[in-house]
């Protein structure tokens, strides 16, 4: 399972609702096992920069690549890119992740 996490910041004069709506297009792409678009709760007092989070789970690298190659992915980028300031993305293989105090990966 590949986990895909993308963090966005929106300029102060930007429309966070338009960014969220543009990202919600991604949920119509069929290649993910799970895909969530959410506003950051900003509950961590030392880190409130991130405005919107995309979280996805994909069966494998091919599924993630198919997701990124989909026409709706391009449409989402077209809508969101002019409205956002920063975009940070990370992908990792769940099988290689440290999962807890018992030392299992």
Backbone as numpy.savetxt, mean C-alpha at the origin, in Angstrom:
# Nx Ny Nz CAx CAy CAz Cx Cy Cz
3.88 -16.24 0.53 3.02 -15.06 0.53 3.93 -13.82 0.53
3.68 -12.92 -0.40 4.40 -11.65 -0.47 3.52 -10.58 0.16
4.08 -9.84 1.06 3.36 -8.72 1.67 3.87 -7.43 1.05
2.96 -6.57 0.66 3.25 -5.32 -0.06 2.68 -4.18 0.76
3.55 -3.27 1.19 3.12 -2.14 2.02 3.59 -0.85 1.36
2.67 0.10 1.18 3.01 1.39 0.58 2.46 2.48 1.48
3.30 3.46 1.77 2.94 4.58 2.64 2.96 5.87 1.81
1.94 6.69 1.98 1.82 7.94 1.23 1.68 9.12 2.18
2.27 10.24 1.79 1.97 11.51 2.44 1.29 12.40 1.41
0.41 13.24 1.90 -0.33 14.16 1.04 0.02 15.57 1.49
0.23 16.47 0.52 0.58 17.85 0.87 -0.53 18.47 1.70
-0.17 19.47 2.47 -1.16 20.12 3.36 -2.33 20.69 2.58
-2.08 21.14 1.36 -3.18 21.67 0.55 -3.81 20.59 -0.34
-3.27 19.37 -0.22 -3.79 18.25 -1.02 -5.10 17.72 -0.46
-5.76 16.96 -1.27 -7.04 16.40 -0.87 -6.85 14.93 -0.51
-6.78 14.64 0.77 -6.53 13.27 1.22 -7.66 12.33 0.79
-8.88 12.83 0.71 -9.99 11.98 0.27 -9.82 11.58 -1.20
-9.31 12.49 -2.03 -9.07 12.16 -3.43 -7.96 11.13 -3.57
-6.93 11.21 -2.73 -5.87 10.22 -2.74 -6.43 8.86 -2.33
-7.18 8.83 -1.27 -7.77 7.56 -0.81 -8.68 6.97 -1.89
-9.50 7.79 -2.51 -10.39 7.30 -3.57 -9.59 6.78 -4.77
-8.51 7.47 -5.11 -7.67 7.01 -6.21 -7.00 5.68 -5.90
-6.63 5.49 -4.65 -6.01 4.22 -4.25 -7.04 3.10 -4.12
-8.27 3.43 -3.80 -9.30 2.40 -3.66 -9.57 1.68 -4.98
-9.19 2.28 -6.10 -9.29 1.62 -7.40 -8.53 0.30 -7.36
-7.42 0.28 -6.62 -6.57 -0.91 -6.56 -7.31 -2.13 -6.04
-8.32 -1.94 -5.22 -9.05 -3.07 -4.64 -9.85 -3.84 -5.68
-10.01 -3.28 -6.87 -10.74 -3.96 -7.95 -9.83 -4.84 -8.79
-8.53 -4.82 -8.52 -7.58 -5.65 -9.25 -7.64 -7.06 -8.66
-7.79 -8.09 -9.48 -8.06 -9.43 -8.95 -6.86 -10.24 -8.46
-5.65 -9.75 -8.50 -4.48 -10.59 -8.25 -4.05 -10.70 -6.78
-4.66 -9.97 -5.89 -4.25 -10.02 -4.48 -5.11 -11.01 -3.70
-4.52 -11.55 -2.64 -5.26 -12.36 -1.68 -6.03 -11.44 -0.73
-5.43 -10.29 -0.46 -6.01 -9.28 0.43 -5.44 -7.94 0.03
-6.26 -6.90 0.02 -5.78 -5.56 -0.27 -6.59 -4.56 0.54
-5.90 -3.75 1.30 -6.55 -2.76 2.16 -5.99 -1.38 1.86
-6.87 -0.39 1.89 -6.49 1.02 1.77 -7.05 1.69 3.02
-6.18 2.37 3.78 -6.65 2.95 5.03 -5.94 4.28 5.32
-6.64 5.13 6.03 -6.02 6.35 6.54 -5.22 6.00 7.79
-4.05 6.59 7.92 -3.23 6.39 9.11 -3.94 7.02 10.30
-4.02 6.32 11.39 -4.65 6.83 12.62 -3.80 7.90 13.28
-2.51 7.94 12.96 -1.55 8.90 13.51 -1.54 8.87 15.04
-1.58 7.66 15.58 -1.61 7.50 17.03 -0.21 7.47 17.65
0.84 7.33 16.83 2.21 7.36 17.34 2.66 8.81 17.42
2.91 9.33 18.61 3.22 10.76 18.76 4.54 11.18 18.09
5.41 10.22 17.79 6.70 10.57 17.19 6.71 10.41 15.67
5.62 9.95 15.09 5.60 9.73 13.65 4.18 9.90 13.12
3.90 11.08 12.63 2.57 11.36 12.10 2.60 11.78 10.63
3.73 11.51 9.95 3.88 11.96 8.58 3.01 11.21 7.58
2.87 9.91 7.77 2.14 9.09 6.81 0.66 9.38 6.90
0.04 9.57 5.73 -1.40 9.86 5.68 -2.24 8.65 5.26
-1.76 7.90 4.27 -2.54 6.78 3.72 -1.64 5.56 3.60
-2.20 4.39 3.90 -1.47 3.13 3.85 -2.18 2.18 2.89
-1.37 1.51 2.05 -1.85 0.41 1.22 -1.18 -0.86 1.75
-1.99 -1.87 2.04 -1.46 -3.15 2.51 -2.02 -4.25 1.64
-1.13 -5.05 1.06 -1.58 -6.14 0.20 -0.86 -7.44 0.49
-1.53 -8.54 0.22 -0.95 -9.86 0.32 -1.14 -10.55 -1.02
-0.04 -11.14 -1.53 -0.03 -11.77 -2.84 0.55 -13.17 -2.72
0.01 -14.09 -3.46 0.43 -15.49 -3.37 1.92 -15.64 -3.68
2.42 -14.88 -4.64 3.82 -15.00 -5.05 4.23 -13.76 -5.84
5.48 -13.75 -6.30 5.99 -12.61 -7.07 5.23 -12.41 -8.38
4.79 -13.50 -8.99 4.04 -13.39 -10.24 2.70 -12.67 -10.02
2.04 -12.97 -8.92 0.76 -12.30 -8.61 0.98 -10.81 -8.36
2.06 -10.47 -7.65 2.36 -9.06 -7.41 2.70 -8.35 -8.72
3.45 -9.00 -9.58 3.79 -8.41 -10.88 2.54 -8.22 -11.74
1.63 -9.17 -11.72 0.38 -9.06 -12.48 -0.47 -7.90 -11.96
-0.51 -7.74 -10.65 -1.21 -6.61 -10.01 -0.66 -5.29 -10.51
0.67 -5.16 -10.52 1.30 -3.91 -10.94 1.18 -3.66 -12.44
0.96 -4.72 -13.22 0.82 -4.58 -14.67 -0.62 -4.29 -15.11
-1.56 -4.37 -14.17 -2.98 -4.21 -14.49 -3.28 -2.76 -14.88
-4.24 -2.57 -15.79 -4.63 -1.23 -16.23 -5.16 -0.36 -15.08
-5.84 -0.97 -14.11 -6.35 -0.19 -12.98 -5.22 0.33 -12.08
-4.11 -0.39 -12.04 -2.93 0.09 -11.30 -2.43 1.37 -11.94
-2.33 1.38 -13.26 -1.89 2.58 -13.98 -2.86 3.73 -13.77
-4.16 3.44 -13.75 -5.16 4.48 -13.52 -5.03 5.07 -12.12
-4.78 4.22 -11.14 -4.59 4.71 -9.77 -3.38 5.64 -9.70
-2.28 5.24 -10.31 -1.09 6.09 -10.32 -1.40 7.43 -10.98
-2.11 7.40 -12.10 -2.45 8.63 -12.81 -3.22 9.60 -11.92
-4.12 9.07 -11.11 -4.94 9.92 -10.24 -4.18 10.39 -8.99
-3.37 9.50 -8.41 -2.77 9.78 -7.10 -1.45 10.54 -7.19
-0.63 10.23 -8.14 0.72 10.80 -8.20 0.75 12.33 -8.12
-0.14 13.04 -8.82 -0.09 14.51 -8.72 -0.51 15.06 -7.35
-1.17 14.24 -6.54 -1.72 14.71 -5.27 -0.85 14.35 -4.07
0.10 13.45 -4.24 0.89 12.98 -3.10 2.25 13.66 -3.08
2.84 13.66 -1.89 4.21 14.18 -1.76 5.20 13.03 -1.78
5.04 12.10 -0.86 5.99 11.01 -0.71 5.28 9.67 -0.88
6.03 8.72 -1.43 5.55 7.33 -1.54 6.72 6.43 -1.16
6.51 5.60 -0.15 7.50 4.61 0.27 6.86 3.24 0.14
7.59 2.30 -0.45 7.04 0.96 -0.64 8.02 -0.09 -0.14
7.47 -1.17 0.39 8.28 -2.31 0.83 7.51 -3.59 0.54
8.24 -4.59 0.06 7.68 -5.91 -0.18 8.56 -6.91 0.56
7.93 -7.89 1.19 8.73 -8.94 1.83 8.00 -10.27 1.75
8.79 -11.33 1.84 8.28 -12.69 1.80 7.93 -13.11 3.22
6.67 -13.41 3.44 6.20 -13.79 4.77 6.99 -14.97 5.33
7.40 -15.90 4.48 8.13 -17.09 4.93 9.49 -16.74 5.52
10.02 -15.58 5.19 11.33 -15.16 5.67 11.25 -14.19 6.85
10.05 -13.89 7.30 9.86 -12.90 8.36 9.99 -13.53 9.74
10.62 -12.83 10.65 10.66 -13.23 12.06 9.27 -12.95 12.61
8.68 -13.92 13.28 7.29 -13.78 13.68 7.04 -13.70 15.17
8.04 -13.86 16.01 7.76 -13.76 17.42 8.89 -14.23 18.31
8.65 -14.20 19.59 9.66 -14.52 20.58 10.12 -15.98 20.54
9.32 -16.85 19.92 9.69 -18.27 19.88 10.78 -18.56 18.83
11.16 -17.53 18.06 12.26 -17.67 17.12 11.87 -18.26 15.79
10.61 -18.52 15.57 10.17 -19.05 14.28 10.19 -17.96 13.24
10.64 -18.33 12.06 10.63 -17.39 10.95 9.51 -17.75 10.01
